[in-house]
Each structure stands twice: as C-alpha cells, then as structure tokens.
Amino acid sequence: MTFNYFVSFFFIVLGLFCIITRHNLFKVVIGMSVVDYGTNLLIVSIGASNKGTAPIYAEGEILPGTWFVDPIPQALTLTSIVIGACITAMALSLVIKIYHRYGTLDTREIRRLHG
Amino acid sequence: MTFIQTILNILLLPGLAFTLIASIWLAGVDRVLVARMQRRVGPSLLQPLYDVLKCLGKETIIPRKANEKVFLLAPVVGLASVLVTAMFLPVGGVSALKVNSDMVVILYLLTLASVTLIVGASASGSPFAGVGLSREMVAMISYELPLVLVMLTVGRVCGKGLATFSLSTVTAYQAANGPLLLNPVLWPAAIAMLFVIPCEVGQHPFDIDEAETEICEGVLAEYSGRPLAQFKMMHNVKMYVMSGLFCAMFLNISTGFILADILIYCVACTLVTFVSMSVPHAVTARFRVEQVFKFYWTVVTGCAALSLILVWIGL
Amino acid sequence: MENFPILAIMTLFMGAFINSLAGRRSYKARCAIVFTTMAISLILVLAMVPSVMGGGEIVCYWMGGWAPEADWAYGIGLEVDALSLFFGLIVTIAVMISGVYSFTYMKHDDSQVNFYTLFLMLAGSVLGLVLSGDLFNIFVMVEIMTFTAVALTAFRNDTEGALEGAFKYLVVGSLGSMSILVGTILIYACLHTLNLAQIAQMAIHARNPVMVIAFGFLFVGFCTKAFMFPFQPLAADAHAVAPASISMMISGVLTKCGVYGLIRLVYVLFQNIGQTHVQYLVTGMGCVTMFICVTMAFNQHNFKRLLAFHSISQVGYVVTALGLGTALGLSAGLYHAINHTLFKGLLFLVAGAVQHQTGTLDLDELGGLSKKMPRTTALFLIGAASISGIPPFNGFASKWMIYQAAFSKAVNTDNFFYLLVCGVALITSVLTLASFVKVAQSAFFGQCSVLCRDAEDCEKGMLVPMSVLAVLCVVLGLIPDQFGTLFLKPAAGAAMDPGVYISAMLRGADATVMPAIYGYVGAWNPVFFIVLLLIVTVGVTIYSVSAPLRRPEPLAEGDVEDEHVLPENAKYEPFFSGEESVHSHVGGSDLFWGFKENWKKYFSFWHDWHSGIVNDYELYGVVFLAAALIYCMLFV
Amino acid sequence: MLFNLDKKITEAIDDAASKSLWLYHINAGSCNGCDIEIVAALTPRYDAERLGCKLTGSPRQADIVLVSGPVTLQSRDRLIRTLAQVPEPYCLVTVGSCPCSGNVFKGSYAICGPVDKYRHVDVSVAGCTPKPEAIMAGIAQAAAILKEKRRGMHE
C-alpha cells in the first residue's frame, strides 16, 4: 500500500513543479489537473487494502474472515474527480478568453496587475 | 452631590476654565521665553489671547473650491476633541473625567485632533494645504510609535505586575513612591516623551505642516477668521495637554492638600513647556520632512524602546 | 427549529436554480426572486439567534436522518453553535446588502441572470461552509465558493486584467483547496471519521505525525482562503477587477470563512491553541500579513486595489487576535471580524459608486468629488474613520479590545513577543489612517478634476445599502459592552469549550454553552456627550459676536470652474501666491514623500515581489506550504 | 445677553485687533533694499514682536500688508489678486518711496504707477530703504487705524 502513497505524493509534487516552472498557460492547467490526480489517488489508496472485496452483501450472508474495502474514500474520490473536472473546465475557458484578449499564452506577458 | 461636583469639575477646575487659562498662559510663556533667550523683549504674556480674539474679529472667507460643511466643521471638532482630552489630565490628583484606561483615550483623541486638522486642510482645496496635510500625516506616523512605547513603559512600571492604562493608578503609584522621573530606568522614556511633545503640538522645529516660509502656512493656507481662531486655540490647548500629560506621567508630586498640588502642577507644566518646546524652538532650525521621520523612528524610538526593555527585564 | 440551518442553505441554492429558470423574464422578476431568497435565509438565521446565542443551545441536523449510533457519527451533520451562527449572521447580512446594492449597480450589465445565479450559489456555499459540521462537507463548500468567486471576478471580462486576476485566483486557490483536501483525507486515514465533533473527541489522543501533517495542510488551506501573507496578491488582483458588490462579498465574507476555518481548526478540532508554538504561528501569520499588506496599500494608485490590501491587513488583525488564545483575544477577533465586514463593505460600495459615476478608479485622475457627490463623501468619511479606528466608530472599539488583549497577554505570560504584536498593531493602525487620508485627499477633497466635472450623486438604490452599513458602523461603535454580552461572549464560549459541542452533536445531549468570561474595560461613558454639549454651547456664544461669514456667490450658469478670473474679483479663488488659480490638485502618488523616501528600498522590494506572474505566486504558496509543514512537524 | 457680556467681548475683540498684527509682505518688483529692512525689523535687534507682529505665509491670515517696490508691469496683476484675497479689516502699508511715488523709476515704461492707484494706502513709510524703526512706527500707526476699521465693521 505504501507504493500508492509514494506515487500519489510524487504526482502532487510533479504537478506543483509543472505549475511553477512552465510559462505556458495550458501547461499550468495541465499541472493543476496532475495535482488533482495525485490527490485522487491518495484518497482511493487510503481506503483500499490488498485482500479486500467490494462491500456489497445480501442480508446475513457475511462469511467470517471476509475483508471489506472502505467505501467512504471512494465516494469522496467521486466528488473530488467531479470538482477537479469543473476546475479544469473553468480554467481552460479562462485561458481561451485570455488568449483572445492578450494575444499570448506566456505568463510572463500576462502581468498587467502587479505591484 | 457627586453629579454637581463632576459638573463643577468639568466646568471649572480641571475642566474648561482651567484648561483655557492654562493653555493661554503656557503659549504666552513659551513665546516670551523664546524672545528672552534671543535677548529681545518679546510679546506680552497675553499675546496668544490677542491673536485668537483678533482672528475672531476678522471675516471668514470660504474659498470657492472648498467643501464648506467640512471646512467649517473640522476646526470645531478638533477644538472639542482637544478640550475633552484635557478633561482626562489629573490636575493635582483630581481629573474631571474618569475612565479606567484613559491613556489610550488620550492617545486616540489626540489622533482625532490631528485628523480634523488634516481633513480641514484637504477640504480647503488648496494645493499648499495638500502638501501640508501630507507632511502632517508623516509627522503623525513618526511620533505615534514612541508615544505608544512610552505609555506602555509607564503602564508596565505603575501596574505592579498587572500593567495599567489608567492615569489614576499612575498617580496613585507616584503618590506612593515618588515621581517616576527619579527612577533612572525611566530617564530614556522621559527624554523620548520630551521629544514627542514638540512634534505632536506642531512647535517650531517640527512644524513641517505649517511651515510659513516653505508652503505658505501649509495646512492653514485657506483659513481666515473664526476657523483659524479655533485652530490656533487648538494649537495652544494641545501645548497644555501634552505638557500636562508629561507631568501626569513623570512629575506627579502629591503633597497633602489640593492647592499646593495644583501650584506644583502649574509650575511643572511651565517647566516642561520651557524644556520641551521653547529650548528647541530657540536653538534649532526647522527639520526637513524625511529628517523628522528618520529622527523619530531611530533616536526617539530607540530611547523609548531602551527603557521599555529595561522595565521588562524587571529592573 | 431543528431544520432551520438546512432550510437556510437550501433556499439560497434553490433560489439560484429558480433564478436561472424564471429570472430571464424581466428585471423586476429577477430582483423579486433574488430578494425573497436572501430575505428568507436571513430570517431563518435570525430566528436561530435567540435560542442559540441567548440560550446557549446547539442545533444539530443530520442529513437524511442518519443520526449517530453508539457514539459513532457516520452521517453528514449540520451543527450550529454560537460561533457558527455568529459567522452565519455576518454572511447573511453581507449577502443581503451586497445583493440589494447590485440590483442598481449591475442594472446596465448584460447577462444579469448568470450574475445572480452565481451570486446566490456563492452565498449558499458560504453559508453552507459556516453552518456545516462535517469536514468533507466544508471542503465541498470551499470548492463551490472558490469556483463561483472566480467566475464572478471575471464577470466583467472587458475590464483591464479581469481574466488575468480570475485565472491567478483559480490556480493558487486550487493549491489551497488541494491542501484542505489532503488534510481532510489524512485525518480520515487516522480517525476514520469526517464529523467535526467526532474528530475533536478523538484528536486529543491521536498525537501521531500524520495528524500533525494534516494540521499543517489544513492550516495552509484555510490561510489561502483567508488570503494570509503569501497569498495576498490574489486578493488584490481579484478585488481590483471584480464588480463592487462582489469585492464586498470576497473581502467581507470569503476571508471570514477562512478565519472561521482557522478558529474551528485551532480551537475545536485539534484544540492545540494552548501550545505556545501554535500561538506563535497564528499570531505571527497575522502580524506579518497586517504589516506587509498595509505598507503595500500605502502607495497604490487604484482605489479598489488599495482597499483590497487594507481588507487583508484587517483580516491580519483578526487572525492576530485569534492567535492569542485568551477569551478576550478571541472575542476581540470576532468583534473585529464583524466590524471589518461592515466598514470594508461600506468602502467597497463607495468605490463602486465612484466608479459608476466617474468611470475610473485611478487616484491620480480623481479629485474633488465631495462637491459633486456629497452623500457618498459623507459615507466614505464614516467608513474611513471606522477603519482607521477613530473614537466614536466601531473600528476603534474592536481595535482597542485587540490592543488590550495583546497587552494583557504580554503581561500575564511575561513574554516580549506579544508586546511587539501590540506595537505592530498600533503602527498598522496609523498607516491605515495615513492611506485613507491619501484617498480622501486624492479622490474626494481637493480641486475637481476633469473626470469628476459631470459626476452627480448615485441613485437611491445604491445609497440605501451604504447608509444601512454606515448606521451599523456607528451603532456597533457605541455599544461595545452590550454587543459583547449579546453576541461575542456566547460565540467565544462556544469556541473555547468544545466538550459541549461534542456531546450535543454525538449524544444529542442538550447541554448549554457557558458564555466566555473576560474583564473588558469599557471605552465609553455618557459623560463625554455632556462635555461635548457644553463646549458647543460655549462655541456658539462666541460665534454670535464675531465677524460675518463670507460665502462665494454660486458660479453663473455659463462659466466653468477654472475659467480666467479677473484679478479684482479673485477674493474666493484659492491662494496661488498671486498667480491665477489653475487646476493643480495635490493627490495620489505625490503624498507622503517623507515616509516613502526613507523606506524606498523596502517599497521597491515588495513592488517587485508582487510580480503578477502566476508561477511566482504559486511558488510563494508552495514554499509557504513547505515551511508551515516543517514548522508543524518540529514544534506542534 | 447677561450684564452686557457681548458688549464686553466685542470690545475685547476690537482692542485685540490693534495688539496682534500679522504681517504679510508683497514684493511688487522692489530692489530688495526694503525687503531686508522689513525682515530686519523682525530680528531680535529691533524686535517687531513687541508690537505683536509675526510674519505669516498666506494673505488669508494677514492684518497688515507690507508692499515694497514700484508696481512693475509683471507684478501688477499679482499684487491686485493678492490684495483681493486678504480678509477685511486690514491695512495696506507701503514701505519705501518706490510704492508711493515710483522713486527713480518714475515714468519708466515698466512701472504701473504708485500703489494707491489700485487700493487706498493707509500708511506709507517714506525713505529709500526706510530704517527699521521707521517701519515699526508705520506699523504702530497702522495698528491704530486697524482698530478704527474693526469698529467700523460692526454696522
């Protein structure tokens, strides 16, 4: 299970690194979604366990020794994925409008509000 | 009984009448002492009274570009706030108004007085007043820090563990073990306070907001007649309030009976006015704007912070 | 009484839904829908006040009836105690006033239906965040809040920099949301629950490193939402370009949600406000934010950008007061929170009115608006006086409480750090006063600039909300003690002892919350008014005997103000040392030369620090996240 | 009002008009000879402050306006404009012979005539650079005139 945690934190750090260093707006948005993937992986891997099965059972049918996977993180991941999708959609629409107005995608030119 | 006594207090002794007389006296003494230091005869002692009465007699011109309501209201609010501040000073142990943390009330009412001067200047719509009010604000930024540090120090010393903001505890402490000026730890704080007084009042070396030669009476460029009289009166009462504050904080000698205390208080105020306002007036030329700021935030704040640290270590 | 909280939140979301359906028909229908929605939610929140604030009762509502069994909460719950209701009040009042203001302010904008849908969703999500008792529910509401705030910031996307400000707010805001999410998940990993009361119950025993990192993440997340130190350029960009009612919402309400999150995190969830290192962290953050934002605001040219930096420095005041950890400190912070919403909302609405009339917000071009817009100038003076802490107004009362809390904390714990806090707070207050003097001189008083010649006072639809705020500012300033006992002490009491919070939520026990006890030195007694009366009577008697008042006769219809005036009748012209009076307005950037001269290096450093590049802001955020985590691991 | 308090106050105000004299100096193109003398009168040696005099920076606060120099073409408008901005009861005192007669510059194309062409001069101190004592004597006379003007303003 610890391998999942390493991968998810690697994704988060990779996403942040991409946001910080890339000067193209699209790459910044990509970085944001990579960070989202990292957090989603983290959420899912918290509830999961190797030998767990899906927590679906009929009444009184639970055999002793069965091991259920925790369903709540999966529900949270669904919400987090939806939110990540909306944020990316909003960011992309803003990038399109910025391109129309500023004519460039380079973050170093888009700095009218400073100081 | 106490209600009538408070009304009497407010009106007569530490209140209105005493404040007005004391401020005229201090302003007069200050101008005469400066003249004597320059080996000249100097004006009569009542010259500030004549100035104010003469200004009342002149017509009040409202400039076309001024915002009339604020132009006329600012001096009234300024004078009222300064007179209310004077109510808090303990004259011989008795103060007209009692709130148990009146040092902060005094700090804020003095800020209100300077703010009315600034708002009045900006309402008069003249460019000289614009430059003047920006200088007055810089002066305010520079003297506010040391004034607060001195108050914290005195509060800490007189609070005996639980620091206080109220002048009555300060008076009681000094009644018990002598005026604070004798305590060597507090000398830097006293020096810092002596430096703060001329800048707060707007006295000659630090009157960068009403510099006649540089910006034609700066803040008061458009004022004439009645509002000018109120601002001049505010200037005099501020002189009394600041020296009274110094006496209340550092020179609070209380003998047995009231009359001797009041006499000592008046002599102390005159002495403080001489040392803190007349001497710098006669000795140095006017400071430049950034010199005032640099001087207050390095030298004066250094003194105040030094004594605060010493007091904090528990000396 | 049980389901008032869920009703209040749902009416706002349902209102947003209905508005997008039925709102297209006409301006009147739209305003009716929005107004009734806001009114219903305000009434529902007010209905809860007597029992929650007065009686100390705690309202619990479990979504879908999933009440906790055997001490284990697995459903999603809404919990309203005095602290949540206090912030709920702030939210609903601010929403009501900015909604009514935007009826006239946004009248000439296109696609108003979307504006009000987003506005009501923002209001619903903010109210949901404040009243919810479930950590993941708070995260979802934070996301909706950020999403709608970004959309509303870029609403007028033809203004200069609107899209850019919104994009930056979205990118760095998502860093904050990511850290809240990771914090929530790490807490879930340790305690396997998301309910605030349950976490509070178990968090004290579970002192393992994962919980400490979770605390670090949540702290940084809520600091982002409250725009603390490294995140303040976001707020400055977002406010400067958003419409005025939205800037009021962002500065008045969104920052308060960040502050609410911090209070819940430090006082209730982890209850580690007692540790001195946590107090240093929170108070240090507040002080740094306070000072840097006020010096940044000092030489701004844009009126709204200046107000944005001030709003963050006032939030810094609130966070400093929270960090003290004493009952007086917490209630001083809460008092300053509601005062800040009032006077900052008033100032933003005034800025909106100025922009509405003159079309620009640049302080160097404005000038002399007081003769053209007298009522707005009066409202501006009330707002500016209360933010800079002038006695009769509410800013003074709450700042005084903060100084007293900081100073008594310094004395009790004999710790020099809190004395510095007190000093920084006072310097910030003076610098706030200085920058509002600058705004008064450059925009309102002084000589009338070309732009402001044809401005006239704004319609009643804008003036009424502003005057309501102004009246509240004055009233709250005059009754600090009564307001304290009615609202502050229950709210502070609710935050200080989480035990009642936990028992009410989990076991449904109806224990009452004891209001906090603190010695608070009153600032006001009526004798002042008698004295002022006396002085005025003395003044009037002298008036009657002295010389007459000379007013200039009003301008004849034809001539313009600065037309050539013959030397003979120059009596009422301003004195120009003899020259003919030309338009020369002293304002904007040529004020406070002395102060800026001495601090040149400091100002230019911070001017470059706010570079406006998205990557830099993200870098500052990540560095701060790393520093906070290291600090938490070492000390907390 | 009670035992004619207002009469006493107005009496005191009229009396104060002659005791506090704020000077405002206008240089209408003078050769600075008179300017130095005016300032000399304010220095400790001659000490005009004994009469209650003080130099002010703006005409709005002027009681006695000192004009020095023959009103040159350039300074004519400025002189009239400044004099118009001074609030009532004030005295106009011309220092030196240039303002009252044009002195050696009389008849030149650049001179716009004596000051009393533009406004009635109350006291004129003659002399090509009058001595500071003379200036102070002029100011003392102006003080008496000021008191009359102030009384005249009541009606």
XYZ file of C-alpha atoms in Angstrom, chain C residues 214-527:
314
model
C -2.866 17.047 8.480
C -2.933 20.084 10.810
C -0.238 21.751 8.684
C -2.130 21.122 5.446
C -5.436 22.366 6.846
C -3.736 25.454 8.329
C -2.227 26.376 4.950
C -5.519 25.636 3.180
C -7.512 27.979 5.391
C -4.744 30.613 5.201
C -5.140 30.540 1.441
C -8.883 31.071 1.714
C -8.291 33.950 4.157
C -5.577 35.374 1.803
C -2.899 35.400 4.505
C 0.666 36.560 3.836
C 1.977 34.831 0.745
C -1.482 34.739 -0.866
C -2.415 38.416 -0.609
C -1.637 39.290 -4.264
C -4.573 37.035 -5.169
C -6.959 39.154 -3.159
C -5.502 42.379 -4.515
C -5.938 41.232 -8.134
C -9.390 39.716 -7.546
C -10.792 42.780 -5.750
C -9.397 45.356 -8.119
C -11.234 43.889 -11.101
C -14.394 42.375 -9.601
C -17.640 44.380 -9.549
C -18.038 46.305 -6.291
C -20.712 44.098 -4.718
C -18.547 41.039 -5.427
C -15.444 42.662 -3.944
C -17.551 43.350 -0.854
C -18.529 39.675 -0.796
C -14.936 38.465 -1.273
C -13.421 40.769 1.330
C -16.333 40.690 3.756
C -17.367 37.066 3.564
C -14.819 34.807 1.866
C -11.969 35.924 4.117
C -14.247 35.351 7.133
C -14.785 31.759 6.021
C -11.005 31.283 6.027
C -10.920 32.806 9.526
C -13.839 30.577 10.631
C -11.945 27.560 9.333
C -8.861 28.620 11.335
C -10.934 29.044 14.518
C -12.584 25.628 14.108
C -9.210 24.043 13.304
C -7.262 25.513 16.213
C -9.889 25.854 18.934
C -12.213 22.921 18.321
C -10.688 20.236 16.061
C -7.131 19.929 17.376
C -7.611 22.119 20.474
C -3.922 22.965 20.339
C -4.301 26.734 20.760
C -2.933 26.148 24.254
C 0.521 25.300 22.913
C 2.684 28.429 22.699
C 4.135 27.378 19.355
C 0.701 27.275 17.739
C 0.008 30.723 19.203
C 3.299 31.996 17.768
C 2.364 30.507 14.357
C -1.115 32.047 14.182
C -0.197 35.434 15.748
C 2.977 35.603 13.670
C 0.980 34.998 10.497
C -1.472 37.714 11.496
C 1.226 40.278 12.278
C 3.234 39.632 9.119
C 0.113 39.889 6.976
C -1.028 43.016 8.811
C 2.187 44.945 8.332
C 3.101 43.920 4.795
C -0.385 44.473 3.408
C -0.693 47.949 4.940
C 2.679 49.055 3.590
C 1.732 47.592 0.202
C -1.537 49.506 0.284
C 0.354 52.689 1.095
C 1.401 53.640 -2.422
C -1.293 52.062 -4.569
C -2.821 54.042 -7.419
C -6.021 52.043 -7.851
C -8.686 52.807 -5.212
C -10.039 49.239 -5.065
C -6.582 47.661 -5.023
C -5.758 49.868 -2.024
C -8.982 48.750 -0.323
C -8.130 45.102 -1.096
C -4.742 45.317 0.633
C -6.398 47.033 3.592
C -9.041 44.345 3.869
C -6.301 41.704 4.088
C -4.402 43.689 6.717
C -7.596 43.967 8.793
C -8.066 40.190 8.453
C -4.483 40.009 9.728
C -5.734 41.920 12.819
C -8.492 39.347 13.312
C -6.086 36.409 12.983
C -3.613 38.049 15.387
C -6.355 38.428 17.960
C -7.366 34.779 17.480
C -3.824 33.578 17.935
C -3.617 34.989 21.457
C -5.715 32.125 22.749
C -7.321 34.090 25.594
C -11.099 34.608 25.849
C -10.644 38.381 25.446
C -8.427 37.815 22.394
C -10.916 35.528 20.649
C -13.903 37.800 21.251
C -11.830 40.831 20.165
C -11.076 38.956 16.956
C -14.729 38.075 16.391
C -15.768 41.676 17.108
C -13.223 42.973 14.620
C -14.403 40.363 12.092
C -17.968 41.710 12.031
C -16.761 45.330 12.161
C -14.422 44.634 9.260
C -17.246 43.217 7.150
C -19.318 46.350 7.832
C -16.796 49.125 7.203
C -14.935 47.294 4.425
C -18.244 46.561 2.703
C -19.140 50.246 3.000
C -15.821 51.336 1.498
C -16.084 48.896 -1.415
C -19.627 50.035 -2.182
C -18.411 53.648 -2.108
C -15.635 52.661 -4.541
C -18.298 51.069 -6.732
C -20.375 54.245 -6.639
C -17.331 56.350 -7.596
C -16.529 54.008 -10.480
C -20.186 54.006 -11.502
C -20.184 57.813 -11.788
C -16.696 58.724 -12.998
C -15.736 55.516 -14.796
C -12.242 55.339 -13.295
C -10.669 54.315 -10.013
C -7.214 55.798 -10.520
C -6.449 58.067 -7.556
C -4.204 60.292 -9.664
C -7.072 61.250 -12.008
C -9.876 61.642 -9.485
C -10.292 64.768 -7.356
C -12.860 66.997 -5.683
C -15.762 64.555 -5.710
C -17.126 65.929 -2.468
C -18.834 68.844 -4.172
C -20.467 66.626 -6.779
C -21.256 63.578 -4.608
C -21.798 64.946 -1.077
C -23.675 61.957 0.368
C -21.187 59.421 -0.936
C -18.372 61.516 0.555
C -20.101 61.533 3.942
C -20.470 57.739 3.791
C -16.832 57.404 2.750
C -15.740 59.503 5.747
C -17.714 57.246 8.121
C -16.126 54.136 6.572
C -12.608 55.605 6.551
C -12.944 56.864 10.138
C -14.099 53.477 11.392
C -11.375 51.509 9.577
C -8.637 53.749 10.921
C -10.011 53.484 14.449
C -11.278 56.988 15.162
C -13.085 57.034 18.536
C -16.813 57.110 18.057
C -16.836 54.402 15.347
C -16.721 50.620 15.554
C -13.167 50.137 14.295
C -11.908 51.942 17.399
C -13.874 49.732 19.806
C -12.612 46.451 18.377
C -9.024 47.612 17.819
C -8.974 48.773 21.434
C -10.082 45.301 22.558
C -7.305 43.766 20.445
C -4.629 46.048 21.966
C -5.875 45.247 25.474
C -5.914 41.511 24.735
C -2.381 41.614 23.301
C -1.050 43.792 26.116
C -2.631 41.777 28.941
C -1.393 38.574 27.295
C 2.111 40.079 27.155
C 1.933 40.929 30.847
C 0.399 37.643 32.037
C 2.829 35.388 30.209
C 5.688 37.906 30.704
C 6.574 37.392 27.035
C 8.083 40.210 24.942
C 6.729 38.773 21.689
C 3.165 39.958 22.398
C 4.444 43.462 23.122
C 5.866 43.512 19.601
C 2.451 42.335 18.407
C 0.889 45.293 20.232
C 3.424 47.691 18.664
C 2.923 46.334 15.140
C -0.855 46.582 15.559
C -0.587 50.270 16.514
C 1.776 51.153 13.674
C -0.559 49.382 11.225
C -3.465 51.405 12.574
C -1.591 54.671 11.948
C -0.550 53.583 8.435
C -4.178 52.645 7.685
C -5.181 56.147 8.740
C -2.444 57.583 6.507
C -3.571 55.728 3.392
C -7.206 56.720 3.938
C -6.143 60.341 4.353
C -4.451 59.875 0.989
C -7.663 58.514 -0.566
C -9.734 61.316 0.976
C -7.377 63.983 -0.362
C -6.876 62.491 -3.814
C -10.417 61.297 -4.604
C -12.892 63.291 -2.544
C -11.498 66.651 -1.420
C -9.132 68.973 -3.224
C -9.764 70.518 -6.631
C -12.301 68.998 -9.034
C -10.558 67.082 -11.825
C -11.786 66.926 -15.400
C -13.296 63.457 -14.969
C -15.386 64.425 -11.975
C -16.952 67.542 -13.501
C -20.121 65.780 -14.600
C -20.429 63.210 -11.788
C -23.541 63.517 -9.671
C -24.636 61.576 -6.591
C -25.656 57.930 -7.231
C -29.255 56.708 -7.192
C -31.167 55.805 -4.067
C -30.783 52.085 -4.836
C -27.062 52.343 -4.061
C -27.284 54.901 -1.271
C -29.722 52.904 0.904
C -27.460 49.821 1.397
C -24.468 52.077 2.010
C -26.297 54.114 4.629
C -27.511 50.918 6.339
C -23.861 49.850 6.634
C -22.850 53.296 7.880
C -25.557 53.260 10.581
C -24.422 49.776 11.653
C -20.813 51.018 11.813
C -21.792 53.855 14.149
C -24.191 51.804 16.297
C -21.717 48.967 16.822
C -19.104 51.509 17.838
C -21.260 52.964 20.579
C -22.401 49.731 22.267
C -19.274 47.546 22.606
C -20.307 46.123 26.007
C -23.917 45.254 25.188
C -22.827 43.751 21.828
C -20.187 41.781 23.710
C -22.569 40.166 26.167
C -25.207 39.506 23.487
C -23.036 38.038 20.717
C -19.319 37.884 21.496
C -19.289 36.050 24.807
C -21.569 33.165 23.650
C -19.573 32.810 20.428
C -16.228 32.855 22.270
C -17.620 30.459 24.888
C -18.748 28.046 22.193
C -15.264 28.011 20.690
C -13.394 27.811 23.969
C -15.004 24.628 25.389
C -15.581 22.042 22.623
C -16.886 19.500 25.163
C -20.443 20.771 24.885
C -20.067 20.835 21.084
C -19.086 17.176 21.034
C -21.729 15.940 23.461
C -24.526 17.883 21.733
C -23.542 16.545 18.307
C -22.960 12.916 19.143
C -25.179 12.108 22.077
C -27.835 14.757 21.403
C -27.374 15.986 24.981
C -28.864 19.438 25.339
C -26.119 20.902 27.495
C -25.932 24.685 27.283
C -22.813 26.575 26.283
C -21.449 28.835 29.030
C -20.518 32.284 27.605
C -16.830 33.192 27.994
C -15.912 35.428 30.911
C -13.373 38.215 30.429
C -12.710 41.550 32.059
C -13.230 44.124 29.351
C -12.544 47.746 30.095
C -15.387 49.871 28.769
C -14.357 52.606 26.368
C -17.356 54.809 26.614
C -19.394 56.606 29.221
C -22.155 59.114 28.564
C -20.387 61.982 30.379
